[in-house]
mmCIF file of C-alpha atoms in Angstrom:
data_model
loop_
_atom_site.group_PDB
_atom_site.id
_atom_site.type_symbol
_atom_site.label_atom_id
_atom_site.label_comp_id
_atom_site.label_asym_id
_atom_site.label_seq_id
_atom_site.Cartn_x
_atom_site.Cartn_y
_atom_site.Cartn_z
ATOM 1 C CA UNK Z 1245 0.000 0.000 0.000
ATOM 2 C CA UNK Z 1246 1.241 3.697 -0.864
ATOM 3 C CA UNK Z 1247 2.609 5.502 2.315
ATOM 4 C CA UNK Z 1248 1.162 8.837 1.102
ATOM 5 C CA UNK Z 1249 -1.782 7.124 0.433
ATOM 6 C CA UNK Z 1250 -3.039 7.749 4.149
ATOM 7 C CA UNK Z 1251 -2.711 4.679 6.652
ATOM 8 C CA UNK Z 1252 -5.724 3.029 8.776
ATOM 9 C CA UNK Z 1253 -2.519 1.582 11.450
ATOM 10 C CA UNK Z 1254 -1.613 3.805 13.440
ATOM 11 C CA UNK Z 1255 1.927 2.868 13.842
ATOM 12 C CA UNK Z 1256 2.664 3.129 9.993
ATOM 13 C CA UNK Z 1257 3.954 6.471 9.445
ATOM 14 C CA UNK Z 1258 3.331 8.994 6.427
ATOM 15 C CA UNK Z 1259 7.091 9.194 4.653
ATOM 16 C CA UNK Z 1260 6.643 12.552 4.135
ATOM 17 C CA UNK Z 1261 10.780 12.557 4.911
ATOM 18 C CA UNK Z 1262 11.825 10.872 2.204
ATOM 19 C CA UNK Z 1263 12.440 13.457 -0.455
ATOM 20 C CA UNK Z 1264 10.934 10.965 -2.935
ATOM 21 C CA UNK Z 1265 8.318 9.577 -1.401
ATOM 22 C CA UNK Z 1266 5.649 11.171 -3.565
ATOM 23 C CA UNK Z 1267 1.641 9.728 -4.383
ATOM 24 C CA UNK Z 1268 3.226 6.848 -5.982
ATOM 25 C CA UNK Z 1269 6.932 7.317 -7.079
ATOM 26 C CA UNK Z 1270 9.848 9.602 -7.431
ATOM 27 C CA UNK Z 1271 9.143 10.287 -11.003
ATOM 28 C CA UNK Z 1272 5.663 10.782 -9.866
ATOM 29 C CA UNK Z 1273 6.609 13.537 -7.678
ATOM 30 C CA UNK Z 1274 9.178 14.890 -10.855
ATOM 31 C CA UNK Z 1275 6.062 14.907 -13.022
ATOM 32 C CA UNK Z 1276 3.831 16.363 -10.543
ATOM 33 C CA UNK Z 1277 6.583 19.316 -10.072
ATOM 34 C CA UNK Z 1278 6.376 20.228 -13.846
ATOM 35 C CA UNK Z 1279 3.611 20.115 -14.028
ATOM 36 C CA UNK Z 1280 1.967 22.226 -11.167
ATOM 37 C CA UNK Z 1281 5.087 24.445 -12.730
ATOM 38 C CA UNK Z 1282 3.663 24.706 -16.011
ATOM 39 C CA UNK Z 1283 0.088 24.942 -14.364
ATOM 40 C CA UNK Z 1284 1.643 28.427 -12.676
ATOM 41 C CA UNK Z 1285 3.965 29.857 -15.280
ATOM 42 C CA UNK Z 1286 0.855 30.120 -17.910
ATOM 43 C CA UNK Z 1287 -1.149 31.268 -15.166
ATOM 44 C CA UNK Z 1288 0.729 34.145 -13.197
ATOM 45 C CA UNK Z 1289 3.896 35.883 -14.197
ATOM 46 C CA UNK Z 1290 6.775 34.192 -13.444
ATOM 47 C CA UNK Z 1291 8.340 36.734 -10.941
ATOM 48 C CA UNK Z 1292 5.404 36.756 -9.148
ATOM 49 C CA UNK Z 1293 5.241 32.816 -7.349
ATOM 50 C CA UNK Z 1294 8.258 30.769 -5.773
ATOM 51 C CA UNK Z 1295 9.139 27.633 -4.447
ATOM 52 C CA UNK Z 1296 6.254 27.856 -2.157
ATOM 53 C CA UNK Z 1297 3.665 28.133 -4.872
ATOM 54 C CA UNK Z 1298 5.438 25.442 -6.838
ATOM 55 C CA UNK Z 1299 5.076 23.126 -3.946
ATOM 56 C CA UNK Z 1300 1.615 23.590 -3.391
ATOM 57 C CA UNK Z 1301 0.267 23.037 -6.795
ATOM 58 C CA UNK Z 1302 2.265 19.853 -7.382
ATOM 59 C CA UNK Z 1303 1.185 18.554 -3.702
ATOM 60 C CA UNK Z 1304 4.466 17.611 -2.761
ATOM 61 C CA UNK Z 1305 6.723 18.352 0.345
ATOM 62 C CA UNK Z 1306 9.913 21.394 -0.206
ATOM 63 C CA UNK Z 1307 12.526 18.087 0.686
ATOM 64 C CA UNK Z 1308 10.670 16.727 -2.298
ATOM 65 C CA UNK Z 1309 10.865 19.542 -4.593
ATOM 66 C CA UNK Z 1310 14.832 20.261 -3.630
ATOM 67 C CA UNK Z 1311 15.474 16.411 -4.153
ATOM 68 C CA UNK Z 1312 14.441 17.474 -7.660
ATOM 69 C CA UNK Z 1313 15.423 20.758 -8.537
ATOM 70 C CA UNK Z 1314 17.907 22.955 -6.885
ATOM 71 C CA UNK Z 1315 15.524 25.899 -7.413
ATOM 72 C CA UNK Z 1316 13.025 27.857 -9.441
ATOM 73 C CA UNK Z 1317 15.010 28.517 -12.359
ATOM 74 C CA UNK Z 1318 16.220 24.422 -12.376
ATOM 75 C CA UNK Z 1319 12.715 23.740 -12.742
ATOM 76 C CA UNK Z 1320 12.111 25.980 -15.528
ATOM 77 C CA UNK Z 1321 15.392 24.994 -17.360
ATOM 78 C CA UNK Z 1322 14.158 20.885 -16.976
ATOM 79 C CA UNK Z 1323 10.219 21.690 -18.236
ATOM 80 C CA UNK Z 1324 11.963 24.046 -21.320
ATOM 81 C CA UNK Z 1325 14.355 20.936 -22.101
ATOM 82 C CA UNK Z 1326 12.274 19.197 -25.165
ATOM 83 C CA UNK Z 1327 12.051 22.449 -26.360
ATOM 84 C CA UNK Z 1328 16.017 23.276 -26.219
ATOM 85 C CA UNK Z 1329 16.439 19.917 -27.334
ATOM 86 C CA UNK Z 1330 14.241 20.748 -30.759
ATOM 87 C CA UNK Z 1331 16.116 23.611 -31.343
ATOM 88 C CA UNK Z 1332 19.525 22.272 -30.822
ATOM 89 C CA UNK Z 1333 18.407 19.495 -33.558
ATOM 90 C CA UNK Z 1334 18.067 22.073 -36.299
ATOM 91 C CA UNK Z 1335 21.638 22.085 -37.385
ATOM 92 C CA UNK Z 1336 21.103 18.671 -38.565
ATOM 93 C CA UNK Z 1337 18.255 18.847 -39.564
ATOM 94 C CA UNK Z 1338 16.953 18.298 -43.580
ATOM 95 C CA UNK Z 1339 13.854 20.737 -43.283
ATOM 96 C CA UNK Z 1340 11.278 22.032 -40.528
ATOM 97 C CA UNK Z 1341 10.657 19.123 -38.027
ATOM 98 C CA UNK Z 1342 7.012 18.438 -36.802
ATOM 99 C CA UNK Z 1343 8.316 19.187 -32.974
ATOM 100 C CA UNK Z 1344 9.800 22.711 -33.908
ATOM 101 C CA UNK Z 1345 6.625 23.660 -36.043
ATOM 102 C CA UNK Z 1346 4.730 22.696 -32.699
ATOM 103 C CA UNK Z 1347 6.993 24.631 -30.275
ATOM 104 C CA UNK Z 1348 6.720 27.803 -32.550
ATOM 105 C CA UNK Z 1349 3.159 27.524 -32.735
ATOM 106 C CA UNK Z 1350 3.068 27.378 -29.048
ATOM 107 C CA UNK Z 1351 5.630 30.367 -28.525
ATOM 108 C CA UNK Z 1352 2.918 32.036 -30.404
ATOM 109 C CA UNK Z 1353 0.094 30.995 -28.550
ATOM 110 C CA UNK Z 1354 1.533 31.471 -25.280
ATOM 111 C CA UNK Z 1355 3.384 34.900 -26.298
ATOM 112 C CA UNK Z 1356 2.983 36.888 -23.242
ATOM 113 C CA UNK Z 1357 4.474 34.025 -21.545
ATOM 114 C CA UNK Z 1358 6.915 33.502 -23.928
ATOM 115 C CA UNK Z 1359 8.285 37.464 -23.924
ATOM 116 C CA UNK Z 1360 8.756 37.151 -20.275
ATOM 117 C CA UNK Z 1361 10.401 34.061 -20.453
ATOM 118 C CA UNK Z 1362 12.942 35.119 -23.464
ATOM 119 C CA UNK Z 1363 13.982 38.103 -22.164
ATOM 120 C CA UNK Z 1364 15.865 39.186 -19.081
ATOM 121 C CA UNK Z 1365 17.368 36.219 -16.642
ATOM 122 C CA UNK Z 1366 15.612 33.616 -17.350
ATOM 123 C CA UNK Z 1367 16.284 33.943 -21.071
ATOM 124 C CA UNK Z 1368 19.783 34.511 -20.458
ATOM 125 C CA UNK Z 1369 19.944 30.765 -18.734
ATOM 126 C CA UNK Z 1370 17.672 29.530 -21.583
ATOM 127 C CA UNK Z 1371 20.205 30.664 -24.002
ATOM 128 C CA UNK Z 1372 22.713 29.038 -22.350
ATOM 129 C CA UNK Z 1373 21.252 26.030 -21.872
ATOM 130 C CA UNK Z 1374 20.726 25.999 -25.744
ATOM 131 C CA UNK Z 1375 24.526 27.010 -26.348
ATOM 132 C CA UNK Z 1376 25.888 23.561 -24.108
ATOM 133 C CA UNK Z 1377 22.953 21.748 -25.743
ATOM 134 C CA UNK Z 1378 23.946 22.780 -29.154
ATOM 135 C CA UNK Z 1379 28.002 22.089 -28.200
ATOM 136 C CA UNK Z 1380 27.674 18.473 -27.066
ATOM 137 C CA UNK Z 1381 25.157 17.588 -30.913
ATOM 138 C CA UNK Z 1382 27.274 19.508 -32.845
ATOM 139 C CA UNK Z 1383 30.678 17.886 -31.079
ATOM 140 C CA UNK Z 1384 29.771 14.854 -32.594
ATOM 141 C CA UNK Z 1385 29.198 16.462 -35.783
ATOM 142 C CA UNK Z 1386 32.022 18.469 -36.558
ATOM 143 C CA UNK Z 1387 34.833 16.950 -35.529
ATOM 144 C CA UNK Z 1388 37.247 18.939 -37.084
ATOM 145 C CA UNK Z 1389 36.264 21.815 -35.768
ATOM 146 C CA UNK Z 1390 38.529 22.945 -32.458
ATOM 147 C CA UNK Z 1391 36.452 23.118 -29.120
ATOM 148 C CA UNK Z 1392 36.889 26.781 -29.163
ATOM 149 C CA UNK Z 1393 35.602 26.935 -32.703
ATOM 150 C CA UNK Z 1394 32.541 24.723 -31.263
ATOM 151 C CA UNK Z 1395 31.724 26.852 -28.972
ATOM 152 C CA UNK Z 1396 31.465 29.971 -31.022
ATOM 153 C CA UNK Z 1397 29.241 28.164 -33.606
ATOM 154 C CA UNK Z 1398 27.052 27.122 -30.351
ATOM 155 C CA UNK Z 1399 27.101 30.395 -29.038
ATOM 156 C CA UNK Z 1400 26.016 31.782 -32.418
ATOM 157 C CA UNK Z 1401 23.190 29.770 -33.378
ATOM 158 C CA UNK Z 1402 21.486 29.700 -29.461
ATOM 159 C CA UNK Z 1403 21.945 33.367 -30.062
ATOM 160 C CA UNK Z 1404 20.413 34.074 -33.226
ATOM 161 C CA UNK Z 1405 17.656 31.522 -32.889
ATOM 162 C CA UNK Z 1406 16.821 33.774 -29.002
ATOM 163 C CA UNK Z 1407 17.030 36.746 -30.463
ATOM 164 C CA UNK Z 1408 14.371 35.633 -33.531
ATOM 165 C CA UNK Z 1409 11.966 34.885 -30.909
ATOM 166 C CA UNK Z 1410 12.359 37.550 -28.882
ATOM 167 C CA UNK Z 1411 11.898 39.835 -31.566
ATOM 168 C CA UNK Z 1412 9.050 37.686 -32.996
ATOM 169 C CA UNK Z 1413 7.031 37.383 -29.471
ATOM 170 C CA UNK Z 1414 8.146 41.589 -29.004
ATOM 171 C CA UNK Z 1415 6.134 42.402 -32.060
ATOM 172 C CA UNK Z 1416 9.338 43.345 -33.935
ATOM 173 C CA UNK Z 1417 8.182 41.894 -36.829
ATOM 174 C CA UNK Z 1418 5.242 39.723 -37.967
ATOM 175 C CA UNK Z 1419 4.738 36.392 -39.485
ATOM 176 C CA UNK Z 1420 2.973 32.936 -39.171
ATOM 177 C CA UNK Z 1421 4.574 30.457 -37.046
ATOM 178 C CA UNK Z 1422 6.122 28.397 -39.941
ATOM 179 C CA UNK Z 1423 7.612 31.349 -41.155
ATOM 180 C CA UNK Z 1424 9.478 31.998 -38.530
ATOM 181 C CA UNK Z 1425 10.329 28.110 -37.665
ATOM 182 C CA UNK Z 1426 11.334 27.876 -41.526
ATOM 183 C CA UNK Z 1427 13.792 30.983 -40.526
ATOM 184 C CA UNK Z 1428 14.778 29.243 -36.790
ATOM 185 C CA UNK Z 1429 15.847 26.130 -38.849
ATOM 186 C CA UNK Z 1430 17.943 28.160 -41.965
ATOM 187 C CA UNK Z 1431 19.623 30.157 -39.741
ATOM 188 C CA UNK Z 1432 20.942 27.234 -37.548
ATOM 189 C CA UNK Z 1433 21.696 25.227 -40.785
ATOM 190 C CA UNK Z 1434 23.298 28.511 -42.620
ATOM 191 C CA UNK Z 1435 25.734 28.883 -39.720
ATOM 192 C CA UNK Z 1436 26.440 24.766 -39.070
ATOM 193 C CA UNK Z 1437 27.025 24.281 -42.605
ATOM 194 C CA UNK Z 1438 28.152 26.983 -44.619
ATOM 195 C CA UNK Z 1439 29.902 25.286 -47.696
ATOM 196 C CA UNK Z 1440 25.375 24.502 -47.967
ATOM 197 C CA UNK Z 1441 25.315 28.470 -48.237
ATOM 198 C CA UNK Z 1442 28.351 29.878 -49.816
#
């Protein structure tokens, strides 16, 4: 029977001090996180709500959440991963995948989100995240390019492809998702493989 579950003996204790004792599982307790996350960053700006609210909307004790995450910002960097991981694909890949078309189309949806999300902080982290991302695919890639050189290319495509959506989601400019998703994907392809573009 599942501790959290409640108990009808009184001498079996909730194990509400095990960090991963959740409704059912550790990855229960992971899912429950990003979720209640997600639940709160669509719902209230993200400056505005902390661990505290986190914790409360996935039902799970703080020794839970910091088994986890290490903070707010962790959290935010692990629900964003699929989407760094799309756009770290787009150096190798052939056109516009299904999963970026999705992500832009949900950047666009969600663009008040989005613009607070891509700019200041948090975007700065997001960025970065993108840059390693984009390293470690492309390391296996170009392998005669020097580690320094590998970071610069990183560097410059997690840059261009922020700074498309910021201006995109910033009303810079206008155009339909697969527009700009069609631009995310020849920019990062442009700059991974120029002899394509020269």
């Amino acid at each position: 029977m599942d501790k959290l579950a409640g108990m009808s003996e009184p001498w079996e204790m909730r194990d509400t001090d095990n960090p991963a004792a959740t409704s059912s599982t550790g990855a229960d307790a992971r899912t429950a996180l990003l979720r209640g996350f997600a639940e709160l960053v669509l719902s209230r700006r993200y400056g505005d709500f902390g661990v505290a609210s986190i914790i409360q909307a996935a039902q799970v004790a703080r020794s839970t959440f910091y088994y986890h995450f290490a903070g707010k910002d962790d959290l935010l960097l692990e629900n964003l991963r699929p989407f760094v991981e799309t756009l770290a694909a787009m150096p190798q890949e052939q056109g516009v995948s299904p999963a970026l078309e999705q992500w832009v189309s949900h950047i666009w949806t969600q663009r008040a989100t989005a613009r607070r999300l891509l700019g200041g902080p948090t975007g700065d982290k997001l960025q970065t995240l993108l840059a390693d991302t984009l390293r470690e695919r492309l390391s296996l890639q170009c392998v005669d390019i020097s580690p320094d050189g590998l970071t610069m290319l990183a560097e410059q495509i997690a840059a261009s492809s922020m700074a498309l959506l910021r201006a995109w989601v910033g009303h810079r400019f206008s155009a339909a998702p697969p527009s700009v998703a069609l631009s995310l994907r020849r920019g990062a392809r442009a700059l991974s493989h120029p002899r394509e573009h020269s």
